[in-house]
C-alpha cells in the first residue's frame, strides 16, 4: 500500500459545487505536490509545497486552490470546475524538492458534471 | 516542448520475453532519470532510477541502460510476467529542480 493517502478515491461534482481533496503522508517529507493526470497521459504538475509554503504554481486556474495546513497534510479546494477538469488528481511527496524520489498516492478520480 | 521522448507507445510481449522501452532527452543538464510503473487505478510508483555517472543499473528483472553521449536511456524488463502489465513512464530532472519531465508513457501487456 502507498504511504501517501488520498481521500476521497472518487468524487463526482457539479460545476457549481465546492469540494476538497485531501492528502496525508507521515514519512517526514517536506515537499508535497499536486499533479493532474488525464487518461493515457503522464502526470502534469500543478502545485509544489516546500516546507509548507507554496513554491510553485504551474499557471493553474484559480478554481483550484491548494492549502498545506501542516507538514503532513495537503488539500486541494475545488470550486466552479469545468467538465474538462475531470481527471485523476494525484498527490505526491518527497524528502525535499530536487531529485529525491516522488512517492505518489493512488489519486482521486474526479468527474465534473 | 517535450523534453523527454518515449517509445513505443505500447507493446505486447509473451510471458518470459523481454520488454524494451526507450527514452531520449534534450537537456544535457538532466542528472536524474527515474522510471515509474503505474497500474490501472493506482498512482505511479518509482521502479528504478539512474544517474548519468552510471551506464547500467539492475534491480531484479528490471535494468536501466544509460547512454550519455546519445542522450538516451532505456528500460529492459527481463523474463516479463503478466503482473508486469502496466504503463511505464520514464522521466528526467535537474538536481535541485522541482519538476520531473515525463515521457508520454508505454503501455506494456504481457500475454500468458
Short mmCIF file of C-alpha atoms in Angstrom, two decimals:
data_model
loop_
_atom_site.label_atom_id
_atom_site.label_comp_id
_atom_site.label_asym_id
_atom_site.label_seq_id
_atom_site.Cartn_x
_atom_site.Cartn_y
_atom_site.Cartn_z
CA UNK A 1 0.00 0.00 0.00
CA UNK A 2 1.09 3.54 -0.75
CA UNK A 3 2.39 5.69 2.10
CA UNK A 4 0.63 8.73 0.67
CA UNK A 5 -3.08 8.53 1.41
CA UNK A 6 -5.63 10.42 -0.66
CA UNK A 7 -9.32 10.87 0.02
CA UNK A 8 -11.84 10.50 -1.43
CA UNK A 9 -10.98 7.83 -4.02
CA UNK A 10 -13.80 9.01 -6.28
CA UNK A 11 -15.65 12.32 -6.47
CA UNK A 12 -18.47 13.47 -8.70
CA UNK A 13 -19.31 17.15 -8.53
CA UNK A 14 -21.40 19.65 -10.41
CA UNK A 15 -19.94 22.81 -11.89
CA UNK A 16 -21.36 24.95 -9.07
CA UNK A 17 -20.17 22.76 -6.22
CA UNK A 18 -17.29 23.34 -3.81
CA UNK A 19 -15.33 20.29 -2.75
CA UNK A 20 -11.90 19.45 -1.35
CA UNK A 21 -9.38 16.72 -1.98
CA UNK A 22 -7.18 15.61 0.89
CA UNK A 23 -3.71 14.11 1.03
CA UNK A 24 -1.72 12.86 4.01
CA UNK A 25 1.80 11.49 4.44
CA UNK A 26 3.71 10.53 7.58
CA UNK A 27 7.13 9.93 6.08
CA UNK A 28 8.51 13.26 7.28
CA UNK A 29 8.74 14.53 3.72
CA UNK A 30 8.96 18.31 3.42
CA UNK A 31 7.92 18.63 -0.22
CA UNK A 32 4.39 17.88 -1.38
CA UNK A 33 2.88 18.11 -4.83
CA UNK A 34 -0.41 18.07 -6.70
CA UNK A 35 -0.48 16.51 -10.14
CA UNK A 36 -3.30 16.11 -12.65
CA UNK A 37 -3.40 13.07 -14.91
CA UNK A 38 -5.66 12.56 -17.91
CA UNK A 39 -6.27 9.08 -19.30
CA UNK A 40 -3.25 7.58 -21.06
CA UNK A 41 -1.15 10.69 -20.37
CA UNK A 42 1.71 11.38 -17.96
CA UNK A 43 1.06 13.33 -14.76
CA UNK A 44 1.13 17.12 -15.12
CA UNK A 45 2.47 19.20 -12.26
CA UNK A 46 0.04 21.68 -10.71
CA UNK A 47 1.50 22.88 -7.38
CA UNK A 48 4.56 22.36 -5.22
CA UNK A 49 4.80 23.00 -1.49
CA UNK A 50 8.19 23.11 0.17
CA UNK A 51 8.29 23.31 3.96
CA UNK A 52 4.56 24.14 3.99
CA UNK A 53 5.00 27.14 1.70
CA UNK A 54 3.67 27.25 -1.85
CA UNK A 55 6.75 27.42 -4.02
CA UNK A 56 5.40 26.60 -7.44
CA UNK A 57 2.08 27.23 -9.19
CA UNK A 58 2.22 25.93 -12.75
CA UNK A 59 -0.23 28.56 -14.04
CA UNK A 60 -3.19 26.63 -12.65
CA UNK A 61 -6.63 28.32 -12.92
CA UNK A 62 -7.84 29.92 -9.69
CA UNK A 63 -10.75 27.48 -9.46
CA UNK A 64 -8.10 25.16 -7.97
CA UNK A 65 -6.83 26.38 -4.60
CA UNK A 66 -4.17 24.44 -2.69
CA UNK A 67 -3.60 24.52 1.04
CA UNK A 68 -0.93 22.98 3.26
CA UNK A 69 -2.15 23.11 6.89
CA UNK A 70 0.93 21.31 8.22
CA UNK A 71 3.87 19.22 7.05
CA UNK A 72 1.77 16.05 6.77
CA UNK A 73 -1.36 17.37 5.09
CA UNK A 74 -2.15 18.82 1.71
CA UNK A 75 -5.57 19.89 0.46
CA UNK A 76 -6.86 20.94 -2.92
CA UNK A 77 -10.00 23.05 -2.83
CA UNK A 78 -12.19 22.94 -5.92
CA UNK A 79 -14.78 25.50 -6.97
CA UNK A 80 -16.68 26.15 -10.18
CA UNK A 81 -14.89 23.43 -12.10
CA UNK A 82 -15.45 22.65 -15.74
CA UNK A 83 -16.12 19.21 -17.29
CA UNK A 84 -12.63 19.29 -18.82
CA UNK A 85 -11.22 19.30 -15.28
CA UNK A 86 -12.34 15.69 -14.93
CA UNK A 87 -9.16 13.69 -14.33
CA UNK A 88 -7.16 11.70 -11.79
CA UNK A 89 -5.67 14.06 -9.21
CA UNK A 90 -2.50 12.73 -7.68
CA UNK A 91 -0.75 13.86 -4.54
CA UNK A 92 2.96 13.14 -4.14
CA UNK A 93 5.65 13.80 -1.60
CA UNK A 94 9.44 13.71 -1.48
CA UNK A 95 12.10 14.24 1.14
CA UNK A 96 12.75 17.65 -0.39
CA UNK A 97 12.35 19.29 -3.77
CA UNK A 98 15.03 18.33 -6.21
CA UNK A 99 15.94 14.89 -7.43
CA UNK A 100 14.68 12.90 -4.47
CA UNK A 101 12.15 10.23 -5.44
CA UNK A 102 8.48 11.11 -5.63
CA UNK A 103 6.05 8.97 -3.66
CA UNK A 104 2.59 9.14 -5.22
CA UNK A 105 -0.77 8.42 -3.69
CA UNK A 106 -3.38 6.45 -5.62
CA UNK A 107 -5.24 9.57 -6.56
CA UNK A 108 -8.77 10.91 -6.53
CA UNK A 109 -10.80 10.18 -9.65
CA UNK A 110 -12.75 13.41 -10.22
CA UNK A 111 -15.73 13.69 -12.53
CA UNK A 112 -17.27 17.11 -13.15
CA UNK A 113 -20.82 17.00 -14.48
CA UNK B 1 8.38 21.42 -25.98
CA UNK B 2 8.62 17.78 -24.96
CA UNK B 3 11.90 17.31 -23.17
CA UNK B 4 11.71 13.52 -22.92
CA UNK B 5 10.53 11.38 -25.83
CA UNK B 6 9.42 7.83 -25.07
CA UNK B 7 8.78 4.92 -27.39
CA UNK B 8 6.97 2.73 -28.18
CA UNK B 9 3.52 3.92 -27.14
CA UNK B 10 2.53 0.33 -26.44
CA UNK B 11 3.96 -3.14 -26.69
CA UNK B 12 2.80 -6.70 -26.29
CA UNK B 13 5.21 -9.39 -25.16
CA UNK B 14 4.83 -13.05 -24.38
CA UNK B 15 5.42 -14.31 -20.87
CA UNK B 16 9.13 -14.88 -20.39
CA UNK B 17 10.07 -12.41 -23.11
CA UNK B 18 11.99 -9.15 -22.88
CA UNK B 19 10.21 -5.78 -22.88
CA UNK B 20 12.29 -2.79 -24.02
CA UNK B 21 11.24 0.83 -23.65
CA UNK B 22 13.37 3.67 -24.97
CA UNK B 23 13.63 7.31 -23.93
CA UNK B 24 15.59 10.23 -25.35
CA UNK B 25 16.14 13.57 -23.69
CA UNK B 26 17.11 17.03 -24.85
CA UNK B 27 18.59 18.79 -21.83
CA UNK B 28 22.17 17.67 -21.22
CA UNK B 29 21.99 19.12 -17.71
CA UNK B 30 19.48 16.48 -16.61
CA UNK B 31 21.13 14.33 -13.95
CA UNK B 32 18.44 12.07 -12.51
CA UNK B 33 16.43 9.61 -14.57
CA UNK B 34 13.67 7.66 -12.79
CA UNK B 35 11.21 5.15 -14.19
CA UNK B 36 7.69 4.92 -12.81
CA UNK B 37 5.28 1.99 -13.09
CA UNK B 38 1.56 2.64 -12.98
CA UNK B 39 -1.18 0.03 -12.71
CA UNK B 40 -4.79 0.90 -13.65
CA UNK B 41 -6.50 2.78 -10.84
CA UNK B 42 -3.25 3.36 -8.97
CA UNK B 43 -0.72 6.15 -8.71
CA UNK B 44 2.71 5.86 -10.33
CA UNK B 45 5.32 4.06 -8.23
CA UNK B 46 9.07 4.52 -8.54
CA UNK B 47 10.52 1.41 -10.16
CA UNK B 48 14.19 2.18 -10.64
CA UNK B 49 16.34 5.28 -11.20
CA UNK B 50 19.78 6.09 -12.57
CA UNK B 51 22.23 8.97 -12.58
CA UNK B 52 24.45 9.76 -15.61
CA UNK B 53 27.70 8.60 -13.98
CA UNK B 54 26.46 5.01 -14.29
CA UNK B 55 25.87 3.21 -17.61
CA UNK B 56 23.68 0.44 -16.28
CA UNK B 57 21.67 -0.33 -13.18
CA UNK B 58 19.89 -3.58 -12.44
CA UNK B 59 17.22 -4.33 -9.85
CA UNK B 60 15.84 -7.83 -10.12
CA UNK B 61 14.36 -8.30 -13.59
CA UNK B 62 14.48 -4.56 -14.35
CA UNK B 63 17.56 -2.95 -15.92
CA UNK B 64 18.18 0.64 -16.96
CA UNK B 65 20.79 1.25 -19.66
CA UNK B 66 22.11 4.80 -20.00
CA UNK B 67 23.97 6.31 -22.96
CA UNK B 68 25.05 9.81 -22.08
CA UNK B 69 26.61 10.66 -25.44
CA UNK B 70 23.45 9.67 -27.29
CA UNK B 71 21.19 11.28 -24.66
CA UNK B 72 19.21 8.07 -24.42
CA UNK B 73 18.19 5.66 -21.72
CA UNK B 74 16.13 2.51 -21.78
CA UNK B 75 14.29 0.09 -19.52
CA UNK B 76 14.60 -3.65 -20.07
CA UNK B 77 12.17 -6.00 -18.35
CA UNK B 78 13.64 -9.48 -18.44
CA UNK B 79 11.51 -12.63 -18.14
CA UNK B 80 8.35 -10.49 -18.43
CA UNK B 81 5.41 -11.68 -16.33
CA UNK B 82 1.66 -10.95 -16.61
CA UNK B 83 1.98 -8.96 -13.37
CA UNK B 84 4.32 -6.56 -15.20
CA UNK B 85 1.41 -5.42 -17.39
CA UNK B 86 1.24 -1.70 -16.63
CA UNK B 87 2.06 1.72 -18.01
CA UNK B 88 5.69 2.75 -17.67
CA UNK B 89 6.85 6.38 -17.63
CA UNK B 90 10.43 7.49 -17.98
CA UNK B 91 11.35 10.89 -16.56
CA UNK B 92 14.26 13.26 -16.16
CA UNK B 93 15.10 16.17 -13.94
CA UNK B 94 17.85 18.50 -12.78
CA UNK B 95 19.45 18.49 -9.37
CA UNK B 96 17.61 20.88 -7.07
CA UNK B 97 14.76 21.22 -9.53
CA UNK B 98 11.17 20.65 -8.51
CA UNK B 99 9.85 19.37 -11.79
CA UNK B 100 10.05 15.99 -13.46
CA UNK B 101 9.85 15.92 -17.24
CA UNK B 102 7.87 12.79 -18.02
CA UNK B 103 7.85 10.78 -21.22
CA UNK B 104 4.47 10.07 -22.80
CA UNK B 105 4.26 6.56 -21.34
CA UNK B 106 4.37 2.99 -22.66
CA UNK B 107 1.60 0.50 -22.02
CA UNK B 108 3.08 -2.97 -21.64
CA UNK B 109 0.88 -6.04 -21.98
CA UNK B 110 2.37 -9.41 -21.09
CA UNK B 111 0.44 -12.34 -22.56
CA UNK B 112 0.44 -15.60 -20.60
#
